[in-house]
Tab-separated table of C-alpha atoms in Angstrom:
chain	number	residue	atom	x	y	z
H	395	MET	CA	-0.382	0.191	-0.145
H	396	ILE	CA	1.266	3.682	-0.874
H	397	PHE	CA	-0.538	6.229	1.012
H	398	LEU	CA	0.117	9.697	-1.117
H	399	ALA	CA	0.103	13.085	1.724
H	400	LEU	CA	-0.715	15.756	0.406
H	401	LYS	CA	0.049	18.253	2.146
H	402	THR	CA	-1.197	21.398	1.017
H	403	TYR	CA	1.564	22.076	-1.672
H	404	LYS	CA	0.354	23.849	-5.190
H	405	GLN	CA	0.590	21.555	-6.914
H	406	THR	CA	-2.140	18.988	-4.536
H	407	THR	CA	-4.081	21.796	-4.644
H	408	GLY	CA	-7.729	21.832	-7.687
H	409	ASP	CA	-6.794	21.123	-11.414
H	410	GLU	CA	-2.910	20.537	-10.109
H	411	VAL	CA	-4.065	17.810	-7.584
H	412	ILE	CA	-6.532	16.182	-10.509
H	413	LYS	CA	-3.022	16.238	-12.622
H	414	ILE	CA	-0.084	14.520	-11.104
H	415	LEU	CA	-3.093	11.676	-9.374
H	416	SER	CA	-4.462	11.575	-12.853
H	417	PRO	CA	-1.725	8.658	-13.335
H	418	VAL	CA	-2.223	6.539	-10.483
H	419	LYS	CA	-5.845	4.355	-11.116
H	420	LYS	CA	-3.250	3.175	-14.162
H	421	VAL	CA	0.030	2.146	-12.275
H	422	GLN	CA	-2.188	0.630	-9.213
H	423	GLU	CA	-4.121	-1.805	-11.520
H	424	GLU	CA	-0.616	-2.531	-13.728
H	425	THR	CA	0.906	-3.236	-10.557
H	426	GLY	CA	-1.902	-4.515	-7.957
H	427	VAL	CA	-0.365	-1.924	-5.865
H	428	SER	CA	-3.141	-0.068	-4.026
H	429	ILE	CA	-2.616	3.800	-3.926
H	430	ILE	CA	-4.908	6.094	-0.980
H	431	ALA	CA	-4.481	9.801	-2.023
H	432	CYS	CA	-4.353	11.610	1.596
H	433	ALA	CA	-6.147	15.080	0.321
H	434	GLN	CA	-6.828	17.957	1.438
H	435	ALA	CA	-10.845	18.500	2.460
H	436	THR	CA	-11.193	20.258	-0.193
H	437	ASP	CA	-9.821	18.261	-3.092
H	438	VAL	CA	-10.904	15.289	-1.685
H	439	TYR	CA	-15.122	14.842	-3.564
H	440	ARG	CA	-13.144	15.973	-6.619
H	441	ILE	CA	-10.438	13.251	-6.407
H	442	LYS	CA	-12.465	10.737	-6.055
H	443	LYS	CA	-15.689	11.907	-8.636
H	444	GLU	CA	-12.740	13.371	-11.462
H	445	LEU	CA	-10.711	10.366	-10.849
H	446	ASP	CA	-12.466	7.745	-9.150
H	447	ILE	CA	-9.939	6.759	-6.969
H	448	GLU	CA	-9.527	5.586	-3.003
H	449	VAL	CA	-9.386	8.510	-0.786
H	450	TRP	CA	-8.665	9.672	2.440
H	451	ALA	CA	-8.731	13.144	4.564
H	452	GLN	CA	-5.463	14.523	6.165
H	453	HIS	CA	-7.280	16.150	9.666
H	454	ILE	CA	-11.278	15.493	10.506
H	455	ASP	CA	-12.606	16.567	13.610
H	456	PRO	CA	-14.452	14.950	16.115
H	457	ILE	CA	-17.597	16.914	15.982
H	458	ASP	CA	-21.120	15.486	15.168
H	459	PRO	CA	-23.244	17.849	11.921
H	460	GLY	CA	-24.817	20.699	13.637
H	461	LYS	CA	-23.139	24.016	15.055
H	462	ASN	CA	-19.373	23.353	14.491
H	463	THR	CA	-18.224	26.679	11.771
H	464	GLY	CA	-15.126	25.960	10.746
H	465	TRP	CA	-14.207	22.482	11.898
H	466	ILE	CA	-13.853	19.575	9.263
H	467	SER	CA	-16.828	16.878	9.888
H	468	PRO	CA	-16.092	13.272	10.020
H	469	TYR	CA	-19.748	13.072	7.610
H	470	SER	CA	-19.074	16.078	6.017
H	471	ILE	CA	-15.513	14.103	4.480
H	472	ARG	CA	-16.993	10.357	4.356
H	473	GLN	CA	-20.202	11.958	1.926
H	474	ALA	CA	-17.763	14.233	0.285
H	475	GLY	CA	-15.880	10.276	-0.829
H	476	ALA	CA	-13.769	9.926	1.625
H	477	THR	CA	-13.217	6.529	2.853
H	478	GLY	CA	-10.421	7.227	6.036
H	479	VAL	CA	-8.561	9.642	6.928
H	480	LEU	CA	-5.000	10.032	9.055
H	481	ILE	CA	-4.288	10.853	12.648
H	482	ASN	CA	-2.250	12.672	14.117
H	483	HIS	CA	0.320	13.176	11.864
H	484	SER	CA	3.372	15.303	13.177
H	485	GLU	CA	2.452	18.731	11.056
H	486	HIS	CA	-0.708	18.573	12.537
H	487	LYS	CA	-0.679	16.722	16.067
H	488	ILE	CA	-3.815	16.453	19.010
H	489	PRO	CA	-3.826	15.971	21.922
H	490	GLU	CA	-3.939	12.551	23.370
H	491	GLU	CA	-8.152	13.079	24.441
H	492	ALA	CA	-8.909	14.131	21.205
H	493	ILE	CA	-6.894	11.662	18.800
H	494	ILE	CA	-9.330	9.047	21.186
H	495	LYS	CA	-12.325	11.054	19.965
H	496	THR	CA	-11.314	11.220	16.581
H	497	VAL	CA	-10.863	7.740	16.401
H	498	GLU	CA	-14.326	7.023	17.809
H	499	LYS	CA	-15.916	9.928	15.497
H	500	ALA	CA	-14.153	8.448	12.088
H	501	LYS	CA	-15.100	5.181	13.065
H	502	GLN	CA	-19.449	6.532	13.960
H	503	TYR	CA	-19.249	7.854	10.261
H	504	GLY	CA	-17.393	4.904	8.238
H	505	LEU	CA	-14.291	6.081	8.448
H	506	LYS	CA	-10.923	3.468	8.265
H	507	THR	CA	-8.118	4.917	10.752
H	508	MET	CA	-3.850	5.272	9.908
H	509	LEU	CA	-3.235	6.925	13.844
H	510	ILE	CA	-0.077	8.036	12.897
H	511	GLY	CA	2.805	7.685	16.277
H	512	HIS	CA	6.531	9.776	15.826
H	513	THR	CA	8.776	7.681	18.551
H	514	VAL	CA	8.072	3.668	19.036
H	515	GLU	CA	6.600	3.989	22.394
H	516	MET	CA	3.762	6.710	20.842
H	517	VAL	CA	3.210	4.012	18.559
H	518	GLU	CA	3.410	0.466	21.298
H	519	LYS	CA	0.163	2.736	22.591
H	520	PHE	CA	-1.867	3.447	20.176
H	521	ASN	CA	-0.876	-0.423	19.309
H	522	SER	CA	-4.317	-0.704	21.308
H	523	PHE	CA	-6.635	1.479	19.835
H	524	ASP	CA	-9.461	0.564	17.056
H	525	ILE	CA	-8.055	1.326	14.401
H	526	ASN	CA	-6.993	0.339	11.083
H	527	PHE	CA	-3.502	1.510	10.547
H	528	ILE	CA	-0.655	2.357	12.391
H	529	SER	CA	1.959	4.565	11.179
H	530	TYR	CA	4.731	4.865	12.631
H	531	GLU	CA	6.940	8.081	12.047
H	532	LYS	CA	9.994	10.316	13.338
H	533	GLU	CA	8.915	14.456	12.764
H	534	ASP	CA	12.596	14.922	11.964
H	535	LEU	CA	13.095	12.703	9.618
H	536	ILE	CA	10.317	14.087	6.893
H	537	ALA	CA	11.131	14.775	4.217
H	538	SER	CA	14.789	14.172	4.666
H	539	THR	CA	17.406	12.019	2.160
H	540	THR	CA	17.473	9.795	5.178
H	541	SER	CA	14.397	7.365	5.084
H	542	MET	CA	13.040	5.663	8.571
H	543	ILE	CA	13.747	2.421	7.688
H	544	ASP	CA	17.932	2.837	7.323
H	545	GLN	CA	17.467	5.061	10.499
H	546	GLN	CA	15.401	2.981	12.799
H	547	GLU	CA	15.074	-0.744	11.149
H	548	GLU	CA	16.061	-2.278	14.055
H	549	ALA	CA	13.761	-0.608	16.018
H	550	ILE	CA	10.702	-1.051	13.274
H	551	LYS	CA	11.749	-5.143	13.276
H	552	GLU	CA	10.862	-4.768	16.723
H	553	LEU	CA	7.891	-3.435	17.011
H	554	ILE	CA	6.139	-5.243	14.113
H	555	LYS	CA	6.695	-8.122	15.990
H	556	LYS	CA	4.708	-6.234	18.354
H	557	LEU	CA	1.612	-4.723	17.033
H	558	LYS	CA	-1.752	-6.128	16.450
H	559	HIS	CA	-2.583	-3.457	13.142
H	560	PRO	CA	-0.810	-3.246	9.900
H	561	LEU	CA	2.703	-1.060	10.269
H	562	ILE	CA	2.923	2.048	7.637
H	563	ILE	CA	6.631	3.398	7.562
H	564	GLY	CA	6.599	6.977	6.521
H	565	ALA	CA	9.240	10.303	6.531
H	566	GLY	CA	11.959	9.980	4.770
H	567	ILE	CA	10.561	7.344	1.597
H	568	ASN	CA	12.664	8.672	-1.426
H	569	ASP	CA	12.483	5.254	-3.771
H	570	GLY	CA	12.088	1.887	-4.563
H	571	GLU	CA	14.739	0.569	-2.730
H	572	ASP	CA	13.148	2.134	0.705
H	573	VAL	CA	9.493	1.102	-0.302
H	574	LYS	CA	10.959	-2.512	-0.435
H	575	LYS	CA	13.317	-2.865	2.958
H	576	SER	CA	10.542	-1.302	3.894
H	577	VAL	CA	8.559	-3.916	3.091
H	578	MET	CA	11.110	-6.720	4.224
H	579	ALA	CA	11.412	-5.590	7.710
H	580	GLY	CA	7.470	-6.618	7.754
H	581	ALA	CA	5.488	-3.697	7.178
H	582	LYS	CA	1.842	-3.403	4.914
H	583	GLY	CA	3.115	-0.145	3.502
H	584	VAL	CA	3.808	3.504	2.975
H	585	LEU	CA	2.793	7.449	3.978
H	586	LEU	CA	5.182	9.978	1.931
H	587	ALA	CA	4.338	12.930	-0.077
H	588	THR	CA	7.503	15.429	-1.104
H	589	TYR	CA	9.907	13.034	-3.183
H	590	PHE	CA	6.430	12.348	-4.818
H	591	VAL	CA	4.581	15.618	-5.230
H	592	THR	CA	8.216	17.007	-6.588
H	593	ALA	CA	9.007	14.817	-8.912
H	594	PRO	CA	10.222	15.263	-12.384
H	595	ASP	CA	8.065	12.687	-13.637
H	596	PRO	CA	5.448	11.840	-10.866
H	597	GLU	CA	4.273	9.055	-12.860
H	598	ALA	CA	7.702	7.124	-12.603
H	599	LYS	CA	7.880	8.144	-9.537
H	600	LEU	CA	5.279	6.437	-8.363
H	601	ARG	CA	5.585	3.178	-11.016
H	602	GLU	CA	9.026	2.920	-9.297
H	603	LEU	CA	7.497	3.321	-5.487
H	604	ALA	CA	5.176	0.597	-6.718
H	605	SER	CA	7.969	-2.095	-7.511
H	606	GLY	CA	9.312	-2.317	-4.049
H	607	PHE	CA	7.066	-4.327	-3.338
H	608	LYS	CA	7.519	-6.954	-5.734
H	609	VAL	CA	10.324	-9.003	-3.225
């Protein structure tokens, strides 16, 4: 599985996000690798409608429909076509109490969840939560040239032995080799953004990343 955390880059907003994601369905069908776009709330409906690929939200707030001006409603996100949500990304951390409520609301409204931890201890704690995926990504490695799997390989292998949820490796995933190492260590997939979004040829980069699952 490849989760594309599209952040708020200009290249992943509005018309441009449709362009950059246009090869996703084809690459997914040709490689057999699931590719999930984690998009801005404003683009979820459009991506689903125009490209018919799986799309997740980057964040939701733990609210029900009603008087919540300015908040991101799980119900609205689901109605827009999203099937899941990232929770507690290092660029949008939330307190543990909010994490618990957000996980509950996501489940209530039919959204799958990936809960992101930034330390081994945090990931181990999140293992007891009722979620679909856990991601481990160190903040200082995000968008860096050092991948998580290179720096944390042994820790990741030990972590996977303890986890009941599938682990997704994030932070510094640069190429197919990083993906291959992650899969061989026991990870279910990867979470990345920068090296896809900024690639001269995003489709070629996507194919390269997908090739890492051939182990």
